[in-house]
């Protein structure tokens, strides 16, 4: 049962929470500047996680080294990834283009995991990764933009690197991190990381119902819920295979936007969904001794 939950249930909930987060992010950015939105989101998540840690007397890291590792992992996986993504959108990069760039994450992580974590990665896994990326291309094809902002692309790739390197760092140094005390440290470090960026924007928030809903979802659903699931999966599995789940994030976003926003699901998206599933099946298929 535990194996089934880790392999099937957790990825499904992660995909739903993370993918739908892109939709709520758009809602939030209609009523707030990017860094102001992130600053409030991270600080509220920090307060919630710290409160849980104090109420249930959950131990904090015992050494400064452990504290530092958790902070660095959070600054990369949470802070850098979010800052890059939000700035990419603010500089005109569409959600579809952003999704396609972030979809490179499984390939980047797998290449780095081969070198840094000595993970056993065979031809079947690489084939699955390429097929999955092609599938993502089909999903976002109809929404891709024809013109690009160089600065927006820069921040999109910064977001990609933050998520990729942060996932590897989390696996190598923070596998035994407590989700609540460690999460409090990571959201706090991300709060600090955002602060300097506030100086370079016209920071503002329009507090209304739409923004409040978006803020609550991005805080509780994504910053706490989705990231906790990601860390559990990283702890219990090979980071290269866990990263393949990110191929499903654009799929989740497309499905959620269909139900919430009434967006149509194009034929290319249907082809992409089935292509991604084939890729992920290949990646997670049990080995048969072929390398």
C-alpha positions as MATLAB code, in Angstrom:
seq = 'XXXXXXXXXXXXXXXXXXXXXXXXXXXXXXXXXXXXXXXXXXXXXXXXXXXXXXXXXXXXXXXXXXXXXXXXXXXXXXXXXXXXXXXXXXXXXXXXXXXXXXXXXXXXXXXXXXXXXXXXXXXXXXXXXXXXXXXXXXXXXXXXXXXXXXXXXXXXXXXXXXXXXXXXXXXXXXXXXXXXXXXXXXXXXXXXXXXXXXXXXXXXXXXXXXXXXXXXXXXXXXXXXXXXXXXXXXXXXXXXXXXXXXXXXXXXXXXXXXXXXXXXXXXXXXXXXXXXXXXXXXXXXXXXXXX';
ca = [
       0.000    0.000    0.000;
       2.813    2.427    0.889;
       4.512    1.689   -2.449;
       1.247    2.310   -4.331;
       0.692    5.641   -2.588;
       4.231    6.820   -3.364;
       4.111    5.724   -7.000;
       0.542    6.673   -7.902;
      -1.342    8.823   -5.374;
       1.372   11.349   -4.456;
       2.338   12.169   -8.083;
      -1.345   12.646   -8.955;
      -1.956   15.129   -6.126;
       1.347   16.900   -6.808;
       0.474   17.257  -10.497;
      -2.955   18.690   -9.649;
      -1.705   21.160   -7.023;
       1.338   22.340   -8.961;
      -0.375   22.513  -12.354;
      -3.421   24.395  -11.113;
      -1.034   26.777   -9.342;
      -0.234   28.361  -12.731;
      -3.914   29.286  -13.116;
      -4.137   30.853   -9.645;
      -0.834   32.609  -10.260;
      -2.422   34.438  -13.206;
      -5.333   35.476  -10.962;
      -2.931   36.806   -8.364;
      -0.795   38.775  -10.822;
      -3.869   40.633  -12.031;
      -4.049   42.274   -8.622;
      -0.444   42.477   -7.422;
       3.079   43.087   -8.653;
       5.106   39.841   -8.966;
       7.542   40.277   -6.087;
       4.932   41.712   -3.716;
       2.777   38.644   -4.400;
       5.707   36.295   -3.730;
       6.828   38.144   -0.598;
       3.391   37.920    1.045;
       2.914   34.317   -0.122;
       6.237   33.089    1.277;
       5.882   35.003    4.549;
       2.396   33.596    5.245;
       3.612   30.074    4.412;
       6.532   30.598    6.814;
       4.191   31.731    9.614;
       1.877   28.723    9.131;
       4.743   26.208    9.090;
       6.479   27.841   12.065;
       3.213   27.799   14.041;
       2.765   24.072   13.324;
       6.385   23.462   14.341;
       5.933   25.281   17.661;
       2.517   23.806   18.517;
       3.609   20.216   17.921;
       7.124   20.818   19.265;
       8.766   19.589   16.083;
      12.564   19.729   16.394;
      14.551   22.200   14.331;
      17.863   21.211   12.681;
      20.498   20.381   15.278;
      23.512   21.879   13.507;
      24.253   25.108   11.645;
      25.427   23.039    8.665;
      22.079   21.255    8.418;
      20.251   24.579    8.776;
      22.386   26.061    5.982;
      21.771   23.122    3.626;
      18.009   23.391    4.114;
      18.123   27.156    3.530;
      20.111   26.786    0.311;
      17.808   24.055   -1.015;
      14.772   26.221   -0.278;
      16.317   29.329   -1.816;
      16.835   27.359   -5.028;
      13.770   25.113   -5.265;
      11.276   27.610   -3.826;
      12.774   31.092   -4.075;
      14.818   31.129   -7.285;
      12.301   29.006   -9.179;
       9.393   31.271   -8.214;
      11.234   34.558   -8.713;
      12.399   33.491  -12.163;
       8.959   32.257  -13.185;
       7.104   35.338  -11.972;
       9.600   37.736  -13.584;
       9.456   35.777  -16.861;
       5.675   36.291  -16.933;
       6.015   39.980  -16.017;
       8.441   40.468  -18.946;
       5.971   39.017  -21.405;
       6.745   35.294  -21.537;
       3.494   33.361  -21.961;
       2.528   30.550  -19.622;
       2.884   28.068  -22.486;
       6.450   29.130  -23.296;
       7.300   29.130  -19.593;
       5.879   25.609  -19.279;
       7.936   24.393  -22.234;
      11.148   25.765  -20.727;
      10.389   24.307  -17.292;
       9.661   20.991  -19.071;
      13.399   20.789  -19.745;
      13.814   20.206  -15.992;
      13.589   16.387  -16.088;
      16.285   16.256  -18.777;
      18.565   18.720  -16.956;
      18.091   16.947  -13.620;
      18.716   13.511  -15.137;
      21.948   14.675  -16.771;
      23.141   16.225  -13.493;
      21.977   13.269  -11.372;
      24.052   10.952  -13.559;
      27.171   12.947  -12.652;
      26.462   14.209   -9.140;
      24.328   11.485   -7.529;
      25.578    8.465   -9.520;
      22.021    7.434  -10.339;
      21.703    4.457  -12.677;
      20.128    5.939  -15.810;
      19.736    3.722  -18.889;
      18.726    4.235  -22.511;
      15.070    3.493  -21.744;
      14.927    6.382  -19.267;
      16.532    8.799  -21.742;
      14.086    7.669  -24.436;
      11.191    8.274  -22.046;
      12.520   11.740  -21.197;
      12.735   12.752  -24.859;
       9.267   11.350  -25.641;
       7.854   13.174  -22.603;
       9.368   16.485  -23.692;
       7.921   16.061  -27.185;
       4.547   15.426  -25.521;
       4.826   18.681  -23.565;
       5.543   20.434  -26.868;
       2.257   19.115  -28.266;
       0.366   20.226  -25.138;
       1.616   23.825  -25.269;
       1.981   24.093  -29.075;
      -1.285   25.947  -29.726;
      -0.473   28.513  -27.012;
       3.162   29.218  -27.893;
       3.997   32.812  -28.758;
       5.825   33.847  -31.913;
       7.822   36.712  -30.368;
       9.979   36.472  -27.283;
      11.364   38.825  -24.680;
      15.088   38.204  -24.182;
      14.856   39.306  -20.547;
      11.788   37.136  -20.031;
      13.587   34.105  -21.484;
      16.569   34.802  -19.215;
      14.391   34.680  -16.101;
      12.551   31.592  -17.359;
      15.883   29.753  -17.618;
      16.934   31.054  -14.179;
      13.699   29.497  -12.894;
      14.585   26.226  -14.630;
      18.077   26.150  -13.113;
      16.779   26.972   -9.636;
      14.295   24.098   -9.720;
      16.768   21.642  -11.272;
      19.768   22.346   -9.040;
      17.521   22.742   -5.996;
      15.959   19.290   -6.504;
      19.416   17.688   -6.643;
      20.601   19.664   -3.616;
      17.475   18.629   -1.708;
      18.115   14.961   -2.521;
      21.814   15.078   -1.617;
      21.748   17.160    1.565;
      18.161   17.394    2.871;
      16.570   13.971    2.366;
      15.828   13.652    6.090;
      14.458   17.174    6.486;
      11.285   17.490    8.536;
       8.556   18.853    6.271;
       7.314   21.410    8.833;
      10.437   22.779   10.523;
      12.425   22.421    7.296;
       9.589   23.985    5.324;
       9.545   26.941    7.723;
      13.269   27.480    7.145;
      12.916   27.222    3.374;
       9.978   29.598    3.082;
      11.762   32.067    5.379;
      14.948   31.923    3.265;
      12.800   32.475    0.171;
      11.113   35.457    1.853;
      14.539   37.001    2.447;
      15.624   36.232   -1.124;
      12.660   38.126   -2.598;
      13.242   41.309   -0.566;
      15.919   42.928   -2.803;
      13.734   42.419   -5.898;
      10.998   44.543   -4.336;
      13.276   47.556   -4.807;
      13.122   47.182   -8.596;
       9.368   47.127   -9.073;
       6.381   49.301   -8.347;
       5.277   47.053   -5.494;
       1.531   46.990   -4.983;
      -1.308   44.695   -3.938;
      -4.992   45.174   -4.639;
      -6.631   43.250   -1.801;
      -9.853   41.776   -3.165;
     -11.604   38.391   -3.255;
      -9.770   37.170   -6.376;
      -6.358   38.019   -4.950;
      -7.175   36.496   -1.550;
      -8.263   33.205   -3.152;
      -5.138   33.146   -5.339;
      -2.903   33.959   -2.368;
      -4.412   31.249   -0.151;
      -4.131   28.628   -2.866;
      -0.541   29.526   -3.775;
       0.414   29.634   -0.088;
      -1.301   26.528    1.279;
      -1.833   24.487   -1.883;
       1.506   25.073   -3.599;
       4.110   26.469   -1.163;
       3.114   23.999    1.567;
       1.111   21.187   -0.066;
       2.768   20.636   -3.444;
       6.326   21.223   -2.218;
       5.832   18.827    0.707;
       4.706   16.140   -1.737;
       7.707   16.872   -3.972;
      10.128   16.497   -1.058;
       8.508   13.227    0.023;
       8.871   11.848   -3.512;
      12.494   13.043   -3.758;
      13.294   11.405   -0.429;
      11.791    8.040   -1.420;
      12.849    7.806   -5.058;
      15.462    8.594   -7.665;
      15.392   12.322   -8.349;
      15.642   11.749  -12.123;
      12.391    9.750  -12.113;
      10.628   12.129   -9.730;
      11.491   15.034  -12.029;
       9.655   13.322  -14.909;
       6.398   14.175  -13.105;
       6.948   17.800  -14.157;
       5.982   16.734  -17.679;
       2.435   16.389  -16.356;
       2.248   19.912  -14.919;
       1.193   21.572  -18.237;
      -1.363   18.775  -18.637;
      -2.822   19.562  -15.218;
      -2.865   23.288  -16.033;
      -4.713   22.612  -19.303;
      -7.321   20.416  -17.595;
      -7.877   22.876  -14.734;
      -8.190   25.810  -17.151;
     -10.773   23.787  -19.111;
     -12.985   23.359  -16.024;
     -12.346   26.728  -14.347;
     -11.843   29.089  -17.279;
     -13.714   27.302  -20.037;
     -10.605   27.022  -22.246;
     -10.820   24.449  -25.026;
      -8.600   21.352  -25.052;
      -7.075   21.213  -28.534;
      -6.426   17.999  -30.462;
      -2.672   18.626  -30.169;
      -3.042   18.681  -26.375;
      -4.763   15.277  -26.421;
      -1.913   13.853  -28.520;
       0.566   15.438  -26.111;
      -1.115   13.952  -23.040;
      -0.892   10.400  -24.423;
       2.701   10.991  -25.568;
       3.693   12.205  -22.081;
       2.068    9.155  -20.478;
       4.092    6.856  -22.775;
       7.278    8.701  -21.821;
       6.605    8.483  -18.083;
       5.745    4.769  -18.333;
       9.110    4.177  -20.016;
      10.960    6.186  -17.379;
       9.368    4.337  -14.451;
       9.300    0.869  -15.996;
      11.163   -1.695  -13.904;
      14.614   -2.550  -15.175;
      15.237   -5.803  -17.029;
      18.988   -5.692  -17.000;
      19.327   -3.607  -20.184;
      21.488   -0.535  -19.860;
];
